[in-house]
Amino acid sequence: MASLVVGQIIAEQVIALTRADLRAYAEASGDHNPIHLDDEVAAAVGLPGVIAHGMLTMGHAARIVSDAAGGAWTLRSITVRFTRPVVVPPQDADPSSALLHISATVTAVDEVSGEATIAISAMFNDQTVLARAQATVTPRSQ
């Protein structure tokens, strides 16, 4: 990606989250909170079902920006505010019921440094799950 332009969509991706993804993330991160793994526990605390780890959702957003930036850019920062849970159905449910839609759009480019601000949209069931989500990327040479 040679240069970034305000308004440019640098990435769009739909991710189907599964219970296997949640188990793998729990193992990798050490976050074995049962609301991410057990329907009964999730229901007992008032959740509609097992929910994805917030950091897993944010991690997908960061990866999408980083992948889109490629070798020419460095992901310097990412900030988000978690707004809604992403409910992940049991393995035997319709896989299209846990689709996370993520897109990344350039909102600003510093003419001197080349640093760019990327707005991230993360939607689940037509609702925002990451608010005020943005990343900063800089040209690799810096």
Short mmCIF file of N, CA, C and O in Angstrom, two decimals:
data_model
loop_
_atom_site.label_atom_id
_atom_site.label_comp_id
_atom_site.label_asym_id
_atom_site.label_seq_id
_atom_site.Cartn_x
_atom_site.Cartn_y
_atom_site.Cartn_z
N MET A 1 0.86 -1.17 0.00
CA MET A 1 0.00 0.00 0.00
C MET A 1 0.91 1.23 0.00
O MET A 1 1.48 1.58 1.02
N ALA A 2 1.07 1.87 -1.13
CA ALA A 2 2.03 2.94 -1.28
C ALA A 2 1.61 4.21 -0.56
O ALA A 2 2.38 4.79 0.19
N SER A 3 0.41 4.70 -0.78
CA SER A 3 -0.03 5.92 -0.11
C SER A 3 -1.48 5.75 0.30
O SER A 3 -2.23 4.99 -0.30
N LEU A 4 -1.84 6.46 1.34
CA LEU A 4 -3.20 6.40 1.86
C LEU A 4 -3.89 7.72 1.58
O LEU A 4 -3.27 8.78 1.64
N VAL A 5 -5.17 7.64 1.30
CA VAL A 5 -5.97 8.82 0.95
C VAL A 5 -7.19 8.85 1.87
O VAL A 5 -7.84 7.82 2.09
N VAL A 6 -7.50 10.04 2.38
CA VAL A 6 -8.68 10.18 3.23
C VAL A 6 -9.91 9.69 2.48
O VAL A 6 -10.11 10.01 1.32
N GLY A 7 -10.69 8.87 3.16
CA GLY A 7 -11.89 8.29 2.57
C GLY A 7 -11.68 6.91 1.98
O GLY A 7 -12.63 6.20 1.68
N GLN A 8 -10.43 6.52 1.82
CA GLN A 8 -10.09 5.23 1.24
C GLN A 8 -10.44 4.10 2.22
O GLN A 8 -10.05 4.13 3.38
N ILE A 9 -11.18 3.11 1.74
CA ILE A 9 -11.45 1.91 2.52
C ILE A 9 -10.28 0.97 2.27
O ILE A 9 -10.06 0.54 1.14
N ILE A 10 -9.51 0.69 3.32
CA ILE A 10 -8.33 -0.16 3.13
C ILE A 10 -8.61 -1.63 3.41
O ILE A 10 -7.82 -2.49 3.03
N ALA A 11 -9.73 -1.91 4.07
CA ALA A 11 -10.04 -3.31 4.37
C ALA A 11 -11.51 -3.48 4.70
O ALA A 11 -12.12 -2.60 5.31
N GLU A 12 -12.05 -4.61 4.28
CA GLU A 12 -13.38 -5.04 4.66
C GLU A 12 -13.32 -6.56 4.79
O GLU A 12 -12.79 -7.23 3.91
N GLN A 13 -13.81 -7.07 5.89
CA GLN A 13 -13.78 -8.51 6.09
C GLN A 13 -14.94 -8.95 6.97
O GLN A 13 -15.34 -8.23 7.88
N VAL A 14 -15.46 -10.13 6.67
CA VAL A 14 -16.49 -10.75 7.50
C VAL A 14 -15.85 -11.99 8.13
O VAL A 14 -15.26 -12.82 7.44
N ILE A 15 -15.97 -12.08 9.44
CA ILE A 15 -15.37 -13.18 10.19
C ILE A 15 -16.48 -13.97 10.87
O ILE A 15 -17.29 -13.40 11.61
N ALA A 16 -16.54 -15.26 10.61
CA ALA A 16 -17.50 -16.14 11.28
C ALA A 16 -16.83 -16.68 12.54
O ALA A 16 -15.92 -17.51 12.47
N LEU A 17 -17.27 -16.20 13.69
CA LEU A 17 -16.70 -16.66 14.95
C LEU A 17 -17.37 -17.96 15.37
O LEU A 17 -18.57 -18.14 15.22
N THR A 18 -16.58 -18.88 15.92
CA THR A 18 -17.09 -20.17 16.37
C THR A 18 -16.68 -20.42 17.82
O THR A 18 -15.78 -19.75 18.35
N ARG A 19 -17.32 -21.40 18.41
CA ARG A 19 -16.94 -21.79 19.77
C ARG A 19 -15.50 -22.30 19.79
O ARG A 19 -14.79 -22.12 20.77
N ALA A 20 -15.08 -22.94 18.71
CA ALA A 20 -13.68 -23.41 18.63
C ALA A 20 -12.73 -22.21 18.69
O ALA A 20 -11.67 -22.30 19.33
N ASP A 21 -13.09 -21.10 18.06
CA ASP A 21 -12.27 -19.88 18.13
C ASP A 21 -12.17 -19.40 19.58
O ASP A 21 -11.10 -18.97 20.03
N LEU A 22 -13.29 -19.45 20.31
CA LEU A 22 -13.29 -18.99 21.70
C LEU A 22 -12.41 -19.89 22.58
O LEU A 22 -11.66 -19.39 23.42
N ARG A 23 -12.50 -21.20 22.37
CA ARG A 23 -11.65 -22.11 23.14
C ARG A 23 -10.17 -21.87 22.82
O ARG A 23 -9.33 -21.84 23.72
N ALA A 24 -9.85 -21.70 21.55
CA ALA A 24 -8.46 -21.46 21.16
C ALA A 24 -7.95 -20.15 21.75
O ALA A 24 -6.82 -20.07 22.24
N TYR A 25 -8.80 -19.10 21.73
CA TYR A 25 -8.38 -17.82 22.29
C TYR A 25 -8.19 -17.95 23.81
O TYR A 25 -7.24 -17.39 24.37
N ALA A 26 -9.09 -18.68 24.48
CA ALA A 26 -8.96 -18.88 25.93
C ALA A 26 -7.64 -19.56 26.25
O ALA A 26 -6.94 -19.15 27.20
N GLU A 27 -7.26 -20.55 25.48
CA GLU A 27 -5.99 -21.24 25.70
C GLU A 27 -4.80 -20.31 25.45
O GLU A 27 -3.86 -20.28 26.24
N ALA A 28 -4.86 -19.56 24.37
CA ALA A 28 -3.74 -18.68 24.01
C ALA A 28 -3.58 -17.52 25.00
O ALA A 28 -2.47 -17.13 25.33
N SER A 29 -4.70 -16.98 25.47
CA SER A 29 -4.65 -15.80 26.32
C SER A 29 -4.64 -16.11 27.81
O SER A 29 -4.27 -15.25 28.61
N GLY A 30 -5.09 -17.31 28.16
CA GLY A 30 -5.22 -17.64 29.58
C GLY A 30 -6.52 -17.14 30.18
O GLY A 30 -6.75 -17.28 31.38
N ASP A 31 -7.39 -16.57 29.36
CA ASP A 31 -8.68 -16.05 29.84
C ASP A 31 -9.74 -17.15 29.70
O ASP A 31 -10.36 -17.30 28.67
N HIS A 32 -9.92 -17.89 30.78
CA HIS A 32 -10.86 -19.01 30.78
C HIS A 32 -12.16 -18.63 31.50
O HIS A 32 -12.85 -19.51 32.02
N ASN A 33 -12.50 -17.35 31.51
CA ASN A 33 -13.75 -16.92 32.13
C ASN A 33 -14.89 -17.73 31.50
O ASN A 33 -15.04 -17.75 30.28
N PRO A 34 -15.70 -18.40 32.31
CA PRO A 34 -16.72 -19.29 31.75
C PRO A 34 -17.82 -18.59 30.93
O PRO A 34 -18.52 -19.27 30.19
N ILE A 35 -17.95 -17.28 31.02
CA ILE A 35 -18.95 -16.62 30.17
C ILE A 35 -18.59 -16.72 28.70
O ILE A 35 -19.43 -16.54 27.83
N HIS A 36 -17.33 -17.06 28.44
CA HIS A 36 -16.86 -17.23 27.07
C HIS A 36 -16.90 -18.69 26.62
O HIS A 36 -16.62 -18.97 25.45
N LEU A 37 -17.24 -19.59 27.53
CA LEU A 37 -17.10 -21.01 27.23
C LEU A 37 -18.31 -21.86 27.62
O LEU A 37 -18.46 -22.97 27.11
N ASP A 38 -19.15 -21.38 28.54
CA ASP A 38 -20.21 -22.22 29.10
C ASP A 38 -21.56 -21.50 29.04
O ASP A 38 -21.73 -20.46 29.68
N ASP A 39 -22.50 -22.09 28.31
CA ASP A 39 -23.83 -21.47 28.15
C ASP A 39 -24.55 -21.27 29.48
O ASP A 39 -25.20 -20.24 29.69
N GLU A 40 -24.46 -22.24 30.37
CA GLU A 40 -25.17 -22.14 31.65
C GLU A 40 -24.63 -20.99 32.49
O GLU A 40 -25.40 -20.24 33.09
N VAL A 41 -23.34 -20.83 32.53
CA VAL A 41 -22.74 -19.74 33.29
C VAL A 41 -23.11 -18.40 32.66
O VAL A 41 -23.49 -17.45 33.36
N ALA A 42 -23.03 -18.33 31.33
CA ALA A 42 -23.40 -17.08 30.63
C ALA A 42 -24.85 -16.71 30.94
O ALA A 42 -25.14 -15.54 31.25
N ALA A 43 -25.75 -17.67 30.88
CA ALA A 43 -27.17 -17.41 31.17
C ALA A 43 -27.36 -17.00 32.63
O ALA A 43 -28.18 -16.11 32.93
N ALA A 44 -26.61 -17.62 33.53
CA ALA A 44 -26.74 -17.32 34.96
C ALA A 44 -26.37 -15.88 35.29
O ALA A 44 -26.88 -15.32 36.27
N VAL A 45 -25.51 -15.27 34.49
CA VAL A 45 -25.14 -13.87 34.75
C VAL A 45 -25.92 -12.90 33.84
O VAL A 45 -25.57 -11.74 33.75
N GLY A 46 -26.94 -13.42 33.16
CA GLY A 46 -27.82 -12.55 32.38
C GLY A 46 -27.44 -12.32 30.94
O GLY A 46 -28.02 -11.46 30.28
N LEU A 47 -26.50 -13.09 30.45
CA LEU A 47 -26.11 -12.95 29.03
C LEU A 47 -26.99 -13.83 28.16
O LEU A 47 -27.49 -14.86 28.62
N PRO A 48 -27.17 -13.45 26.90
CA PRO A 48 -28.01 -14.25 26.01
C PRO A 48 -27.36 -15.54 25.54
O PRO A 48 -27.98 -16.35 24.87
N GLY A 49 -26.11 -15.75 25.90
CA GLY A 49 -25.36 -16.94 25.52
C GLY A 49 -23.89 -16.67 25.70
O GLY A 49 -23.48 -15.61 26.19
N VAL A 50 -23.08 -17.62 25.32
CA VAL A 50 -21.62 -17.48 25.38
C VAL A 50 -21.21 -16.29 24.51
O VAL A 50 -21.72 -16.13 23.40
N ILE A 51 -20.32 -15.46 25.03
CA ILE A 51 -19.88 -14.29 24.27
C ILE A 51 -18.39 -14.38 23.96
O ILE A 51 -17.62 -14.98 24.70
N ALA A 52 -18.03 -13.76 22.85
CA ALA A 52 -16.62 -13.70 22.45
C ALA A 52 -15.86 -12.79 23.41
O ALA A 52 -16.42 -11.84 23.96
N HIS A 53 -14.60 -13.09 23.60
CA HIS A 53 -13.72 -12.23 24.39
C HIS A 53 -13.63 -10.88 23.67
O HIS A 53 -13.44 -10.83 22.45
N GLY A 54 -13.74 -9.80 24.41
CA GLY A 54 -13.61 -8.48 23.79
C GLY A 54 -12.27 -8.30 23.09
O GLY A 54 -12.18 -7.74 22.00
N MET A 55 -11.22 -8.81 23.71
CA MET A 55 -9.90 -8.67 23.11
C MET A 55 -9.75 -9.50 21.84
O MET A 55 -8.94 -9.16 20.98
N LEU A 56 -10.52 -10.58 21.72
CA LEU A 56 -10.51 -11.35 20.48
C LEU A 56 -11.11 -10.51 19.36
O LEU A 56 -10.56 -10.44 18.26
N THR A 57 -12.21 -9.84 19.65
CA THR A 57 -12.85 -8.96 18.67
C THR A 57 -11.88 -7.83 18.28
O THR A 57 -11.69 -7.56 17.10
N MET A 58 -11.27 -7.20 19.28
CA MET A 58 -10.32 -6.13 19.00
C MET A 58 -9.11 -6.67 18.23
O MET A 58 -8.59 -6.01 17.33
N GLY A 59 -8.67 -7.85 18.57
CA GLY A 59 -7.54 -8.46 17.87
C GLY A 59 -7.82 -8.67 16.40
O GLY A 59 -6.94 -8.44 15.54
N HIS A 60 -9.04 -9.09 16.08
CA HIS A 60 -9.41 -9.23 14.66
C HIS A 60 -9.35 -7.88 13.95
O HIS A 60 -8.86 -7.78 12.83
N ALA A 61 -9.84 -6.84 14.62
CA ALA A 61 -9.80 -5.50 14.02
C ALA A 61 -8.36 -5.06 13.78
O ALA A 61 -8.02 -4.55 12.70
N ALA A 62 -7.49 -5.27 14.76
CA ALA A 62 -6.08 -4.89 14.61
C ALA A 62 -5.42 -5.68 13.49
O ALA A 62 -4.66 -5.12 12.69
N ARG A 63 -5.71 -6.97 13.41
CA ARG A 63 -5.11 -7.80 12.36
C ARG A 63 -5.54 -7.35 10.98
O ARG A 63 -4.73 -7.28 10.05
N ILE A 64 -6.79 -6.99 10.85
CA ILE A 64 -7.29 -6.55 9.54
C ILE A 64 -6.59 -5.27 9.10
O ILE A 64 -6.19 -5.14 7.95
N VAL A 65 -6.42 -4.32 10.01
CA VAL A 65 -5.71 -3.09 9.67
C VAL A 65 -4.25 -3.40 9.36
O VAL A 65 -3.70 -2.92 8.36
N SER A 66 -3.63 -4.21 10.19
CA SER A 66 -2.23 -4.54 9.98
C SER A 66 -2.01 -5.28 8.66
O SER A 66 -1.08 -4.97 7.91
N ASP A 67 -2.88 -6.24 8.36
CA ASP A 67 -2.78 -6.96 7.09
C ASP A 67 -2.95 -6.02 5.90
O ASP A 67 -2.23 -6.12 4.91
N ALA A 68 -3.91 -5.09 6.02
CA ALA A 68 -4.15 -4.15 4.92
C ALA A 68 -2.97 -3.21 4.74
O ALA A 68 -2.62 -2.85 3.62
N ALA A 69 -2.36 -2.82 5.85
CA ALA A 69 -1.22 -1.91 5.78
C ALA A 69 -0.02 -2.60 5.14
O ALA A 69 0.80 -1.95 4.49
N GLY A 70 0.08 -3.91 5.35
CA GLY A 70 1.16 -4.67 4.72
C GLY A 70 2.53 -4.23 5.19
O GLY A 70 2.70 -3.62 6.24
N GLY A 71 3.54 -4.53 4.40
CA GLY A 71 4.92 -4.25 4.78
C GLY A 71 5.31 -2.79 4.74
O GLY A 71 6.30 -2.40 5.33
N ALA A 72 4.53 -1.96 4.07
CA ALA A 72 4.90 -0.56 3.92
C ALA A 72 4.52 0.29 5.13
O ALA A 72 5.00 1.40 5.28
N TRP A 73 3.65 -0.23 5.99
CA TRP A 73 3.14 0.55 7.11
C TRP A 73 3.28 -0.24 8.41
O TRP A 73 3.25 -1.46 8.42
N THR A 74 3.40 0.50 9.52
CA THR A 74 3.46 -0.11 10.83
C THR A 74 2.24 0.31 11.63
O THR A 74 1.92 1.51 11.69
N LEU A 75 1.55 -0.65 12.21
CA LEU A 75 0.43 -0.35 13.10
C LEU A 75 1.02 0.16 14.40
O LEU A 75 1.73 -0.56 15.10
N ARG A 76 0.79 1.42 14.71
CA ARG A 76 1.37 2.04 15.91
C ARG A 76 0.46 1.95 17.11
O ARG A 76 0.93 1.81 18.24
N SER A 77 -0.86 2.07 16.89
CA SER A 77 -1.78 2.03 18.03
C SER A 77 -3.17 1.66 17.55
O SER A 77 -3.50 1.81 16.36
N ILE A 78 -3.95 1.17 18.49
CA ILE A 78 -5.36 0.91 18.23
C ILE A 78 -6.10 1.19 19.53
O ILE A 78 -5.62 0.85 20.61
N THR A 79 -7.22 1.87 19.41
CA THR A 79 -8.06 2.16 20.57
C THR A 79 -9.49 1.79 20.22
O THR A 79 -9.93 1.99 19.08
N VAL A 80 -10.20 1.25 21.20
CA VAL A 80 -11.60 0.90 21.01
C VAL A 80 -12.34 1.06 22.33
O VAL A 80 -11.72 1.11 23.40
N ARG A 81 -13.63 1.13 22.22
CA ARG A 81 -14.51 1.05 23.39
C ARG A 81 -15.48 -0.07 23.09
O ARG A 81 -16.15 -0.06 22.06
N PHE A 82 -15.56 -1.05 23.97
CA PHE A 82 -16.46 -2.18 23.77
C PHE A 82 -17.89 -1.74 24.10
O PHE A 82 -18.12 -1.16 25.16
N THR A 83 -18.83 -1.99 23.18
CA THR A 83 -20.19 -1.51 23.39
C THR A 83 -21.23 -2.60 23.55
O THR A 83 -22.21 -2.41 24.26
N ARG A 84 -21.05 -3.73 22.89
CA ARG A 84 -22.01 -4.83 22.95
C ARG A 84 -21.27 -6.15 22.86
O ARG A 84 -20.26 -6.24 22.19
N PRO A 85 -21.84 -7.18 23.49
CA PRO A 85 -21.21 -8.49 23.36
C PRO A 85 -21.49 -9.12 22.00
O PRO A 85 -22.49 -8.83 21.35
N VAL A 86 -20.58 -9.98 21.59
CA VAL A 86 -20.75 -10.77 20.38
C VAL A 86 -21.10 -12.18 20.85
O VAL A 86 -20.27 -12.89 21.40
N VAL A 87 -22.37 -12.55 20.67
CA VAL A 87 -22.86 -13.85 21.12
C VAL A 87 -22.50 -14.90 20.08
O VAL A 87 -22.82 -14.75 18.90
N VAL A 88 -21.81 -15.94 20.52
CA VAL A 88 -21.36 -17.00 19.61
C VAL A 88 -22.19 -18.25 19.89
O VAL A 88 -22.15 -18.79 20.99
N PRO A 89 -22.95 -18.71 18.90
CA PRO A 89 -23.86 -19.85 19.10
C PRO A 89 -23.10 -21.17 19.20
O PRO A 89 -21.92 -21.25 18.84
N PRO A 90 -23.79 -22.21 19.67
CA PRO A 90 -23.17 -23.54 19.72
C PRO A 90 -22.72 -23.99 18.33
O PRO A 90 -23.21 -23.48 17.31
N GLN A 91 -21.81 -24.94 18.30
CA GLN A 91 -21.24 -25.42 17.03
C GLN A 91 -22.30 -25.90 16.04
O GLN A 91 -22.10 -25.78 14.85
N ASP A 92 -23.40 -26.45 16.53
CA ASP A 92 -24.40 -27.00 15.62
C ASP A 92 -25.38 -25.95 15.10
O ASP A 92 -26.27 -26.26 14.32
N ALA A 93 -25.21 -24.70 15.49
CA ALA A 93 -26.09 -23.62 15.04
C ALA A 93 -25.66 -23.13 13.66
O ALA A 93 -24.59 -23.47 13.16
N ASP A 94 -26.50 -22.33 13.05
CA ASP A 94 -26.21 -21.72 11.76
C ASP A 94 -24.95 -20.86 11.87
O ASP A 94 -24.92 -19.92 12.66
N PRO A 95 -23.90 -21.18 11.11
CA PRO A 95 -22.64 -20.41 11.23
C PRO A 95 -22.79 -18.94 10.84
O PRO A 95 -21.98 -18.11 11.25
N SER A 96 -23.81 -18.62 10.10
CA SER A 96 -24.00 -17.22 9.70
C SER A 96 -24.57 -16.39 10.85
O SER A 96 -24.73 -15.18 10.72
N SER A 97 -24.86 -17.03 11.98
CA SER A 97 -25.44 -16.27 13.10
C SER A 97 -24.38 -15.57 13.95
O SER A 97 -24.72 -14.83 14.85
N ALA A 98 -23.12 -15.79 13.68
CA ALA A 98 -22.06 -15.13 14.44
C ALA A 98 -21.05 -14.49 13.49
O ALA A 98 -19.88 -14.81 13.49
N LEU A 99 -21.55 -13.59 12.66
CA LEU A 99 -20.68 -12.93 11.69
C LEU A 99 -20.29 -11.55 12.20
O LEU A 99 -21.14 -10.72 12.52
N LEU A 100 -19.01 -11.33 12.25
CA LEU A 100 -18.45 -10.04 12.66
C LEU A 100 -17.99 -9.33 11.39
O LEU A 100 -17.16 -9.85 10.65
N HIS A 101 -18.57 -8.16 11.12
CA HIS A 101 -18.25 -7.37 9.92
C HIS A 101 -17.30 -6.25 10.34
O HIS A 101 -17.67 -5.40 11.15
N ILE A 102 -16.10 -6.25 9.79
CA ILE A 102 -15.11 -5.23 10.13
C ILE A 102 -14.67 -4.52 8.87
O ILE A 102 -14.40 -5.15 7.85
N SER A 103 -14.61 -3.19 8.95
CA SER A 103 -14.06 -2.41 7.85
C SER A 103 -13.15 -1.33 8.43
O SER A 103 -13.27 -0.95 9.60
N ALA A 104 -12.23 -0.86 7.60
CA ALA A 104 -11.25 0.14 8.02
C ALA A 104 -11.15 1.22 6.94
O ALA A 104 -10.93 0.90 5.78
N THR A 105 -11.32 2.47 7.36
CA THR A 105 -11.34 3.60 6.43
C THR A 105 -10.37 4.68 6.90
O THR A 105 -10.37 5.05 8.08
N VAL A 106 -9.59 5.21 5.99
CA VAL A 106 -8.65 6.28 6.31
C VAL A 106 -9.44 7.56 6.60
O VAL A 106 -10.27 7.98 5.79
N THR A 107 -9.18 8.17 7.75
CA THR A 107 -9.88 9.42 8.11
C THR A 107 -8.97 10.64 8.13
O THR A 107 -9.44 11.76 8.08
N ALA A 108 -7.65 10.41 8.24
CA ALA A 108 -6.72 11.54 8.25
C ALA A 108 -5.34 11.04 7.85
O ALA A 108 -4.97 9.90 8.16
N VAL A 109 -4.60 11.91 7.16
CA VAL A 109 -3.21 11.62 6.80
C VAL A 109 -2.40 12.87 7.06
O VAL A 109 -2.72 13.94 6.56
N ASP A 110 -1.36 12.75 7.87
CA ASP A 110 -0.47 13.87 8.14
C ASP A 110 0.47 14.03 6.95
O ASP A 110 1.21 13.10 6.63
N GLU A 111 0.44 15.18 6.33
CA GLU A 111 1.23 15.42 5.12
C GLU A 111 2.74 15.37 5.36
O GLU A 111 3.51 15.03 4.47
N VAL A 112 3.16 15.70 6.58
CA VAL A 112 4.59 15.73 6.87
C VAL A 112 5.12 14.35 7.26
O VAL A 112 6.06 13.84 6.66
N SER A 113 4.49 13.74 8.25
CA SER A 113 4.99 12.46 8.76
C SER A 113 4.46 11.26 7.97
O SER A 113 5.04 10.18 8.03
N GLY A 114 3.34 11.46 7.30
CA GLY A 114 2.71 10.34 6.60
C GLY A 114 1.84 9.49 7.49
O GLY A 114 1.18 8.55 7.04
N GLU A 115 1.83 9.78 8.80
CA GLU A 115 1.00 9.02 9.73
C GLU A 115 -0.46 9.13 9.32
O GLU A 115 -0.93 10.19 8.93
N ALA A 116 -1.17 8.00 9.41
CA ALA A 116 -2.58 8.00 9.02
C ALA A 116 -3.44 7.47 10.16
O ALA A 116 -3.03 6.59 10.92
N THR A 117 -4.63 8.03 10.26
CA THR A 117 -5.62 7.57 11.23
C THR A 117 -6.65 6.74 10.47
O THR A 117 -7.14 7.17 9.42
N ILE A 118 -6.96 5.57 11.00
CA ILE A 118 -7.87 4.65 10.37
C ILE A 118 -9.07 4.44 11.29
O ILE A 118 -8.90 4.02 12.44
N ALA A 119 -10.27 4.74 10.80
CA ALA A 119 -11.49 4.45 11.56
C ALA A 119 -11.87 3.00 11.31
O ALA A 119 -11.84 2.53 10.18
N ILE A 120 -12.21 2.32 12.38
CA ILE A 120 -12.58 0.91 12.29
C ILE A 120 -14.06 0.76 12.64
O ILE A 120 -14.51 1.27 13.67
N SER A 121 -14.78 0.07 11.78
CA SER A 121 -16.17 -0.25 12.05
C SER A 121 -16.24 -1.75 12.33
O SER A 121 -15.76 -2.56 11.54
N ALA A 122 -16.81 -2.13 13.46
CA ALA A 122 -17.01 -3.54 13.80
C ALA A 122 -18.48 -3.72 14.16
O ALA A 122 -18.97 -3.15 15.14
N MET A 123 -19.17 -4.50 13.34
CA MET A 123 -20.61 -4.70 13.49
C MET A 123 -20.93 -6.18 13.69
O MET A 123 -20.32 -7.04 13.06
N PHE A 124 -21.93 -6.43 14.54
CA PHE A 124 -22.44 -7.78 14.76
C PHE A 124 -23.96 -7.66 14.85
O PHE A 124 -24.46 -6.85 15.63
N ASN A 125 -24.65 -8.42 14.03
CA ASN A 125 -26.12 -8.32 13.98
C ASN A 125 -26.58 -6.87 13.77
O ASN A 125 -27.48 -6.38 14.44
N ASP A 126 -25.91 -6.18 12.87
CA ASP A 126 -26.22 -4.80 12.51
C ASP A 126 -26.09 -3.81 13.67
O ASP A 126 -26.68 -2.74 13.64
N GLN A 127 -25.31 -4.16 14.67
CA GLN A 127 -25.06 -3.26 15.78
C GLN A 127 -23.56 -3.10 15.99
O GLN A 127 -22.79 -4.05 15.84
N THR A 128 -23.16 -1.89 16.37
CA THR A 128 -21.76 -1.60 16.62
C THR A 128 -21.30 -2.33 17.88
O THR A 128 -21.96 -2.25 18.91
N VAL A 129 -20.17 -3.03 17.77
CA VAL A 129 -19.62 -3.71 18.94
C VAL A 129 -18.31 -3.08 19.42
O VAL A 129 -17.89 -3.32 20.54
N LEU A 130 -17.68 -2.28 18.58
CA LEU A 130 -16.50 -1.51 18.96
C LEU A 130 -16.77 -0.05 18.60
O LEU A 130 -16.85 0.29 17.43
N ALA A 131 -16.92 0.80 19.60
CA ALA A 131 -17.17 2.21 19.35
C ALA A 131 -15.86 2.98 19.43
O ALA A 131 -14.89 2.53 20.04
N ARG A 132 -15.83 4.13 18.81
CA ARG A 132 -14.65 4.99 18.81
C ARG A 132 -13.38 4.19 18.51
O ARG A 132 -12.33 4.41 19.10
N ALA A 133 -13.52 3.26 17.59
CA ALA A 133 -12.41 2.38 17.24
C ALA A 133 -11.56 3.05 16.16
O ALA A 133 -12.08 3.43 15.11
N GLN A 134 -10.29 3.18 16.45
CA GLN A 134 -9.39 3.75 15.44
C GLN A 134 -7.97 3.23 15.64
O GLN A 134 -7.60 2.82 16.72
N ALA A 135 -7.26 3.25 14.56
CA ALA A 135 -5.86 2.82 14.57
C ALA A 135 -5.01 3.92 13.98
O ALA A 135 -5.50 4.75 13.20
N THR A 136 -3.74 3.89 14.32
CA THR A 136 -2.77 4.80 13.72
C THR A 136 -1.70 3.94 13.05
O THR A 136 -1.20 3.00 13.65
N VAL A 137 -1.40 4.29 11.80
CA VAL A 137 -0.34 3.60 11.08
C VAL A 137 0.66 4.64 10.60
O VAL A 137 0.32 5.80 10.35
N THR A 138 1.93 4.22 10.52
CA THR A 138 2.97 5.11 10.02
C THR A 138 3.75 4.38 8.94
O THR A 138 3.84 3.16 8.94
N PRO A 139 4.32 5.16 8.01
CA PRO A 139 5.15 4.51 6.98
C PRO A 139 6.28 3.73 7.64
O PRO A 139 6.86 4.17 8.63
N ARG A 140 6.60 2.58 7.13
CA ARG A 140 7.61 1.67 7.70
C ARG A 140 8.97 2.34 7.87
O ARG A 140 9.72 2.02 8.77
N SER A 141 9.32 3.28 7.03
CA SER A 141 10.64 3.91 7.09
C SER A 141 10.84 4.74 8.34
O SER A 141 11.96 5.16 8.62
N GLN A 142 9.79 4.98 9.10
CA GLN A 142 9.94 5.82 10.30
C GLN A 142 10.25 4.98 11.51
O GLN A 142 9.82 3.95 11.74
#
